[in-house]
Amino acid sequence: MTTANFAHRGVRSLAPENTIPAYQMALACRADGIEVDLQVTSDFQLVLFHDRTLQRTTNVAKCFPNRSADPLHSFSLAELQTLDAGSWFITRDPYGTINAGEVSATELRTFENTRIPRFSELLEFLSSNHLKLNLELKKLPRHDQLPSFIEKVFDLLKSSGITPDRLSVSSFEHEYLKKLLEYRPDFELHALIDCKITDRFLSNTPFVQIINANAKRITYKQYRKAQAKGFSINLYTVNDIKKMQEFLNWGVAGIITDYPQHLTTLVEG
């Protein structure tokens, strides 16, 4: 089995995370798929963004100085669309890839004033290529929003034509995954964890077959134990080339990385 190469929040080492340019970069890096984060706005629209607040990767402090520390879900879609979610990457060069000449001037220009994408925009992008989608559901503001949230997600997926073989849904909120089974038992569900893989966890998680585990917390023994019980393992976030090779040798199902370009080089030899 070939280990799948998933670009973490898009190729965030070469473009601003969770933006259309970062997702487009995954094609250039020959990744198998992209991992993205789904949240809701105050008017219950679906957008792609990782952090709870907007400060790290937008100019919210400039546009909404009195609300800069407020959570994303307190902003409407229209308000979010006024934010620049790309220029910070040019200014900070968080991975040193701009300074190293790995990002072209043309690409940098596309980052300026790029917006927080709507989920529908991502699905439109995916309709024209082969990339798989690992969709992480972030925690909702209120638990009673879950049924409406799931219905909205699947309505958009249905209209997009994205087939189940290209989609996996993951979450740290494992109750969300249980609820998803009631709607689409054919979708691949991934339980996200940030702890060791224990016997108790394996026994209490029969509703998934795939675990997305923190690469820093897993051992080969844990991996083999989970595998023996019928689970497949994806590992996040693997950025060290030696670790990539080690996990490839293990035969893990997938690697989620900020550097899919490096993983592609290893896989393709």
CSV table of C-alpha atoms in Angstrom, one decimal:
chain,number,residue,atom,x,y,z
A,1,MET,CA,0.0,0.0,0.0
A,2,THR,CA,1.3,3.4,-0.9
A,3,THR,CA,1.3,6.0,1.8
A,4,ALA,CA,-1.0,9.0,1.0
A,5,ASN,CA,0.6,12.4,0.9
A,6,PHE,CA,-1.7,15.1,2.4
A,7,ALA,CA,-0.9,18.8,2.3
A,8,HIS,CA,-1.6,20.2,5.8
A,9,ARG,CA,-4.0,23.2,5.4
A,10,GLY,CA,-2.8,23.2,1.8
A,11,VAL,CA,0.9,23.6,1.2
A,12,ARG,CA,1.3,26.1,4.1
A,13,SER,CA,5.1,26.1,3.7
A,14,LEU,CA,4.8,27.7,0.3
A,15,ALA,CA,1.5,29.7,0.6
A,16,PRO,CA,-0.8,31.2,3.3
A,17,GLU,CA,-2.6,28.3,5.0
A,18,ASN,CA,-6.2,27.4,4.3
A,19,THR,CA,-6.4,29.6,1.2
A,20,ILE,CA,-7.1,28.7,-2.4
A,21,PRO,CA,-3.5,29.4,-3.4
A,22,ALA,CA,-2.3,26.9,-0.8
A,23,TYR,CA,-4.7,24.3,-2.1
A,24,GLN,CA,-3.6,25.0,-5.7
A,25,MET,CA,0.0,24.5,-4.6
A,26,ALA,CA,-0.8,20.9,-3.6
A,27,LEU,CA,-1.3,20.1,-7.3
A,28,ALA,CA,2.1,21.5,-8.2
A,29,CYS,CA,3.6,19.5,-5.4
A,30,ARG,CA,1.9,16.3,-6.6
A,31,ALA,CA,0.2,15.7,-3.3
A,32,ASP,CA,-2.5,13.1,-3.1
A,33,GLY,CA,-4.8,15.4,-1.2
A,34,ILE,CA,-5.3,18.3,1.1
A,35,GLU,CA,-6.2,18.6,4.8
A,36,VAL,CA,-8.5,21.6,5.6
A,37,ASP,CA,-10.4,23.0,8.6
A,38,LEU,CA,-14.1,23.8,8.5
A,39,GLN,CA,-15.7,26.4,10.8
A,40,VAL,CA,-19.0,28.3,10.8
A,41,THR,CA,-19.6,32.0,10.8
A,42,SER,CA,-22.1,34.0,12.9
A,43,ASP,CA,-24.6,33.7,10.0
A,44,PHE,CA,-23.9,30.0,9.8
A,45,GLN,CA,-21.9,30.0,6.6
A,46,LEU,CA,-19.1,27.4,6.1
A,47,VAL,CA,-15.5,28.7,5.8
A,48,LEU,CA,-12.0,27.2,5.9
A,49,PHE,CA,-9.9,28.4,8.8
A,50,HIS,CA,-7.8,26.7,11.5
A,51,ASP,CA,-7.5,29.0,14.5
A,52,ARG,CA,-10.3,30.0,16.9
A,53,THR,CA,-9.4,33.6,16.4
A,54,LEU,CA,-8.3,35.6,13.3
A,55,GLN,CA,-5.2,37.4,14.6
A,56,ARG,CA,-2.4,35.2,13.5
A,57,THR,CA,-3.2,35.0,9.8
A,58,THR,CA,-5.4,38.0,8.9
A,59,ASN,CA,-5.4,41.8,9.3
A,60,VAL,CA,-8.4,41.7,11.7
A,61,ALA,CA,-6.6,44.1,14.0
A,62,LYS,CA,-6.7,46.7,11.3
A,63,CYS,CA,-10.2,46.1,10.0
A,64,PHE,CA,-11.9,45.4,13.4
A,65,PRO,CA,-9.6,46.8,16.1
A,66,ASN,CA,-12.2,46.4,18.9
A,67,ARG,CA,-12.9,42.8,17.9
A,68,SER,CA,-9.5,41.4,17.0
A,69,ALA,CA,-9.4,38.8,19.7
A,70,ASP,CA,-13.0,37.7,19.2
A,71,PRO,CA,-13.6,34.1,17.8
A,72,LEU,CA,-14.2,33.6,14.1
A,73,HIS,CA,-17.7,32.4,14.8
A,74,SER,CA,-18.7,35.9,16.0
A,75,PHE,CA,-18.0,37.4,12.5
A,76,SER,CA,-20.4,37.2,9.6
A,77,LEU,CA,-19.3,35.9,6.2
A,78,ALA,CA,-19.5,39.4,4.8
A,79,GLU,CA,-17.2,40.7,7.6
A,80,LEU,CA,-14.7,37.8,7.0
A,81,GLN,CA,-14.6,38.6,3.3
A,82,THR,CA,-13.2,42.0,4.0
A,83,LEU,CA,-10.1,40.5,5.6
A,84,ASP,CA,-6.7,39.9,4.0
A,85,ALA,CA,-5.7,36.3,4.7
A,86,GLY,CA,-2.6,36.3,2.6
A,87,SER,CA,-0.3,39.3,3.1
A,88,TRP,CA,0.9,38.1,6.5
A,89,PHE,CA,2.7,35.2,4.8
A,90,ILE,CA,4.7,37.6,2.6
A,91,THR,CA,5.6,39.8,5.6
A,92,ARG,CA,6.6,37.0,8.0
A,93,ASP,CA,7.9,34.3,5.6
A,94,PRO,CA,7.1,31.7,8.4
A,95,TYR,CA,8.9,28.8,6.8
A,96,GLY,CA,11.8,30.8,5.2
A,97,THR,CA,10.7,29.6,1.8
A,98,ILE,CA,10.4,33.1,0.3
A,99,ASN,CA,13.9,34.0,1.4
A,100,ALA,CA,15.1,30.7,0.0
A,101,GLY,CA,13.6,31.6,-3.5
A,102,GLU,CA,11.1,28.7,-3.4
A,103,VAL,CA,8.1,31.0,-4.0
A,104,SER,CA,8.0,33.1,-7.2
A,105,ALA,CA,7.2,36.8,-7.4
A,106,THR,CA,4.1,35.9,-9.4
A,107,GLU,CA,2.9,33.5,-6.7
A,108,LEU,CA,3.5,36.2,-4.0
A,109,ARG,CA,1.3,38.6,-5.9
A,110,THR,CA,-1.6,36.1,-5.8
A,111,PHE,CA,-1.2,35.9,-2.0
A,112,GLU,CA,-1.9,39.6,-1.5
A,113,ASN,CA,-5.5,40.3,-0.3
A,114,THR,CA,-6.5,36.6,-0.7
A,115,ARG,CA,-9.6,35.9,1.3
A,116,ILE,CA,-10.7,33.3,3.8
A,117,PRO,CA,-12.3,30.8,1.4
A,118,ARG,CA,-15.9,29.5,1.6
A,119,PHE,CA,-16.3,25.8,1.6
A,120,SER,CA,-18.2,26.0,-1.7
A,121,GLU,CA,-15.1,27.6,-3.3
A,122,LEU,CA,-13.0,24.7,-2.2
A,123,LEU,CA,-15.5,22.2,-3.6
A,124,GLU,CA,-15.5,24.2,-6.9
A,125,PHE,CA,-11.7,24.0,-7.0
A,126,LEU,CA,-11.8,20.2,-6.3
A,127,SER,CA,-14.3,19.6,-9.1
A,128,SER,CA,-11.6,20.3,-11.7
A,129,ASN,CA,-8.8,18.0,-10.3
A,130,HIS,CA,-8.1,14.7,-8.7
A,131,LEU,CA,-7.1,15.8,-5.2
A,132,LYS,CA,-8.6,14.0,-2.2
A,133,LEU,CA,-10.1,16.0,0.7
A,134,ASN,CA,-9.5,15.4,4.4
A,135,LEU,CA,-12.1,17.6,6.0
A,136,GLU,CA,-11.5,18.4,9.7
A,137,LEU,CA,-14.6,19.5,11.5
A,138,LYS,CA,-13.7,22.1,14.1
A,139,LYS,CA,-15.7,22.5,17.4
A,140,LEU,CA,-18.9,24.3,16.9
A,141,PRO,CA,-19.9,27.3,19.1
A,142,ARG,CA,-22.9,25.4,20.3
A,143,HIS,CA,-23.6,21.6,20.4
A,144,ASP,CA,-27.2,22.1,19.3
A,145,GLN,CA,-25.9,23.4,15.9
A,146,LEU,CA,-24.5,19.9,15.0
A,147,PRO,CA,-27.5,18.5,13.1
A,148,SER,CA,-27.9,21.7,11.0
A,149,PHE,CA,-24.1,21.8,10.5
A,150,ILE,CA,-23.9,18.3,9.2
A,151,GLU,CA,-26.9,18.8,6.9
A,152,LYS,CA,-25.3,21.9,5.4
A,153,VAL,CA,-22.0,20.2,4.9
A,154,PHE,CA,-23.5,17.2,3.1
A,155,ASP,CA,-25.9,19.3,1.0
A,156,LEU,CA,-22.8,21.1,-0.4
A,157,LEU,CA,-20.9,17.9,-0.9
A,158,LYS,CA,-23.9,16.3,-2.7
A,159,SER,CA,-24.2,19.3,-5.1
A,160,SER,CA,-20.5,19.3,-5.7
A,161,GLY,CA,-20.3,15.8,-7.1
A,162,ILE,CA,-17.3,14.9,-4.9
A,163,THR,CA,-17.5,11.1,-4.6
A,164,PRO,CA,-17.0,9.3,-1.2
A,165,ASP,CA,-13.7,7.7,-2.4
A,166,ARG,CA,-12.2,11.2,-2.5
A,167,LEU,CA,-13.5,12.3,0.9
A,168,SER,CA,-12.5,11.7,4.5
A,169,VAL,CA,-14.0,13.5,7.5
A,170,SER,CA,-11.9,13.9,10.7
A,171,SER,CA,-12.4,15.6,14.0
A,172,PHE,CA,-11.2,15.7,17.6
A,173,GLU,CA,-14.9,15.9,18.5
A,174,HIS,CA,-15.5,12.2,18.2
A,175,GLU,CA,-19.2,12.6,18.9
A,176,TYR,CA,-19.5,14.5,15.6
A,177,LEU,CA,-18.2,11.4,13.8
A,178,LYS,CA,-20.7,9.2,15.5
A,179,LYS,CA,-23.5,11.6,14.4
A,180,LEU,CA,-22.1,11.6,10.8
A,181,LEU,CA,-22.6,7.8,10.6
A,182,GLU,CA,-26.3,8.4,10.8
A,183,TYR,CA,-26.2,10.5,7.7
A,184,ARG,CA,-23.5,8.9,5.5
A,185,PRO,CA,-22.2,5.6,6.7
A,186,ASP,CA,-20.3,5.3,3.4
A,187,PHE,CA,-18.0,8.2,4.2
A,188,GLU,CA,-14.5,7.5,5.6
A,189,LEU,CA,-14.2,8.8,9.2
A,190,HIS,CA,-11.0,9.6,10.9
A,191,ALA,CA,-10.7,10.0,14.7
A,192,LEU,CA,-8.1,12.8,15.5
A,193,ILE,CA,-6.2,12.3,18.7
A,194,ASP,CA,-3.3,14.1,20.4
A,195,CYS,CA,-2.4,11.3,22.8
A,196,LYS,CA,-1.0,7.8,22.9
A,197,ILE,CA,-3.0,5.1,21.2
A,198,THR,CA,-4.1,3.0,24.1
A,199,ASP,CA,-6.0,-0.3,24.3
A,200,ARG,CA,-8.9,1.6,25.9
A,201,PHE,CA,-9.1,4.1,23.1
A,202,LEU,CA,-9.1,1.3,20.5
A,203,SER,CA,-11.9,-0.5,22.3
A,204,ASN,CA,-14.0,2.7,22.7
A,205,THR,CA,-13.7,3.8,19.1
A,206,PRO,CA,-15.4,1.1,17.0
A,207,PHE,CA,-17.1,3.7,14.8
A,208,VAL,CA,-14.0,4.5,12.8
A,209,GLN,CA,-11.4,2.4,11.0
A,210,ILE,CA,-8.8,5.2,10.7
A,211,ILE,CA,-6.9,7.1,13.4
A,212,ASN,CA,-5.2,10.4,12.7
A,213,ALA,CA,-2.5,10.5,15.4
A,214,ASN,CA,0.1,13.0,16.5
A,215,ALA,CA,3.4,11.7,15.0
A,216,LYS,CA,5.3,13.0,18.1
A,217,ARG,CA,3.3,10.8,20.4
A,218,ILE,CA,3.2,7.5,18.6
A,219,THR,CA,5.5,4.6,18.9
A,220,TYR,CA,6.0,1.7,16.4
A,221,LYS,CA,4.6,-0.6,19.1
A,222,GLN,CA,1.4,1.5,19.3
A,223,TYR,CA,1.1,1.6,15.5
A,224,ARG,CA,1.5,-2.2,15.2
A,225,LYS,CA,-1.1,-2.8,18.0
A,226,ALA,CA,-3.6,-0.5,16.3
A,227,GLN,CA,-2.9,-2.2,12.9
A,228,ALA,CA,-3.4,-5.6,14.4
A,229,LYS,CA,-6.9,-4.5,15.6
A,230,GLY,CA,-7.9,-3.5,12.1
A,231,PHE,CA,-7.1,0.3,12.3
A,232,SER,CA,-5.2,2.3,9.7
A,233,ILE,CA,-3.1,5.1,10.9
A,234,ASN,CA,-2.4,8.6,9.4
A,235,LEU,CA,0.2,10.7,11.1
A,236,TYR,CA,0.3,14.5,11.5
A,237,THR,CA,2.2,16.9,11.2
A,238,VAL,CA,5.4,15.3,9.8
A,239,ASN,CA,7.9,17.9,8.5
A,240,ASP,CA,11.3,16.2,9.1
A,241,ILE,CA,12.5,14.3,6.1
A,242,LYS,CA,14.1,11.5,8.2
A,243,LYS,CA,10.8,11.1,10.1
A,244,MET,CA,8.9,11.0,6.8
A,245,GLN,CA,11.2,8.1,5.6
A,246,GLU,CA,10.8,6.3,8.9
A,247,PHE,CA,7.0,6.4,8.7
A,248,LEU,CA,7.1,5.4,5.1
A,249,ASN,CA,9.0,2.4,6.2
A,250,TRP,CA,6.4,1.6,8.8
A,251,GLY,CA,3.8,1.6,6.0
A,252,VAL,CA,1.4,4.1,7.5
A,253,ALA,CA,-1.8,4.9,5.5
A,254,GLY,CA,-1.1,8.6,5.2
A,255,ILE,CA,1.2,11.4,6.2
A,256,ILE,CA,-0.1,15.0,6.8
A,257,THR,CA,2.7,17.5,6.2
A,258,ASP,CA,3.5,21.2,5.7
A,259,TYR,CA,6.0,20.0,3.1
A,260,PRO,CA,4.2,17.7,0.7
A,261,GLN,CA,6.9,18.6,-1.9
A,262,HIS,CA,9.5,16.9,0.2
A,263,LEU,CA,7.3,13.8,0.8
A,264,THR,CA,6.7,13.6,-3.0
A,265,THR,CA,10.4,13.4,-3.6
A,266,LEU,CA,10.8,10.6,-1.1
A,267,VAL,CA,7.8,8.6,-2.4
A,268,GLU,CA,8.8,9.0,-6.1
A,269,GLY,CA,12.4,8.2,-5.3
